[in-house]
Amino acid sequence: MKLKFLFSFLSLIIFLGSCKTTVKQPKKPKLVIGIVIDQMRYDYLTKYSERYGKDGFNKILKDGFSLENAHYNYIPTYTAVGHTSIFTGTTPSEHGIISNNWYDKYLKKSIYCVDDSTYNTIGNNGINGKKSPKRLFTSTVTDQLHLAQNMQGKTIGISIKDRSAILPAGHTANAAYWYDGENYNTWITSSFYMNELPKWVVDFNKNNKANEYLNTNWETLYDINTYVNSRKDDNIFEGKLVGQKTPTFPKDLKSLRVKNKNYNLIKTVPAGNTFTADFAKAAIIGENLGKSNFTDFLTVSFSSTDYIGHKYGVSAIETEDTYLRLDKDLADFFQFLDKQVGKDNYTLFLTADHAAVHVPAYLQSLKIPAHYLNIKKFREFLLKTTKKYFNSSELIENVSNYQIFLNKKKIESLDLDVNAVAQKLSDEVINFDGIYKSVTAKTLQTTQFTTGILNSLQNGYNQKLSGDVLMIPYPATLIYNRKGTSHGSGYSYDTHVPVIFYGNGIKKGSSAKRYNITDIAPTLANFLNIEAPNGTNGVVIEEVLEK
């Protein structure tokens, strides 16, 4: 009896073992696509959900995995910083992209995140291709995929904005392309990547699709009276295109081009997103992405959503119409991927580089606390403060990005202590109307903030690059005019963005758990069985993966 029982038990173990080995593991994708929608708030998914079709946003929500409570965990929430953090899996404290533009305390001037005069423009005779990712200190998941495949496979970054194409594609990209508008009307790159444009890019530029898109009117996709999720068309909280008397539909793009820097106008209309998708499809075909024995990586950033959001605000008909049109562009792009690459051959994620605040003037009209900080008066306040306490108006070198950079040489020449000056300024700026919190660099170096907005400030602080005093304004505060909106804070309206995974190896479902944007890169690395980027401090989101 005991032998019979033992035999049965062993048979069961063997059977279970054989079942385990027959579990189908997802094959490695031929193509990974990282889609970033510039300035997309999470609630654009829910607010317009019933107006979206079934094959765009709703398709990847239904068949993919959505993180409903994903946030940026640092300050400032700007475009360059967001794109970098997504693909490096870390924050500015490590990757070094601390803003779009910032004051370089070594060069003593303001710099732009991807400017690099050592390279030349490829694609026209202008200067807008003098770019590279040299200021990015860490590797990206795109770099790591190249390294893991012995530099096989292709990585290509695409966006109307240079920084949104360059930074996600990393240091080892085969190419990054961005759009040079105005009177050039060409997709260009930098000699950092190549010495001449591929034929498919030359052919795309010759087709002059931008001209086709701009020789028309921007009218609402549907009857304007159905845009009940937005404010009325003509209101005082929206900016307008140069040449328009009112910020209203229809917008005669053909007649407005001259006063809006000609081809640059495409950036500020929904057709800019369609134009970007057109170029992305041409890249997939032209580079044969997803067709080799290696995994390729394509990064695509849709920038027109940001230009439009800045000009019109969160609750504008223009913003709603832009997302309804983008939904159609995405549906078309997903169908293209299914046909060109194969439904089971690609994996993608979709997210945003930051969100945005409602127009503060609009919030004020509803009696919701909101503010505008007068930067001129703030600088005057700082000068009075240093004069009062240190008898000098030369102690401050720069004020930008809510940071104060001290003139250390001047401070030392007056036999003052740098930390004492910084602390006094930090204590005093709280008295200025609009500044809500303030800390010194020394505090951020010696104190660990584990939660809350000061933790976000600390994650955005880079000891080598950042200023000596860092400040946080009240919620819903802008240094901006009273029309349109912006972003940059660590408050939820700027940090809460969509994160959706879809395709090969991804489960269907959703999660309301809190995740950070820095978790995307290590999750992709784990899925691809490669090393995570070298500065990564995010975690693997296990619940999205089938394996």
CSV table of C-alpha atoms in Angstrom, one decimal, residues 45 55 79 120 218 326 373 403 428 492 539:
chain,number,residue,atom,x,y,z
A,45,LEU,CA,-8.2,59.0,-21.1
A,55,ASP,CA,-9.2,51.1,-32.3
A,79,THR,CA,9.6,67.8,-21.5
A,120,ASN,CA,26.3,69.9,-37.8
A,218,TRP,CA,-8.7,73.5,-38.6
A,326,LEU,CA,-4.9,61.9,-32.1
A,373,LEU,CA,4.2,84.6,-9.6
A,403,GLN,CA,16.4,77.9,-8.1
A,428,GLU,CA,13.4,84.8,3.8
A,492,SER,CA,-0.6,65.8,-9.1
A,539,VAL,CA,11.2,48.8,-9.9
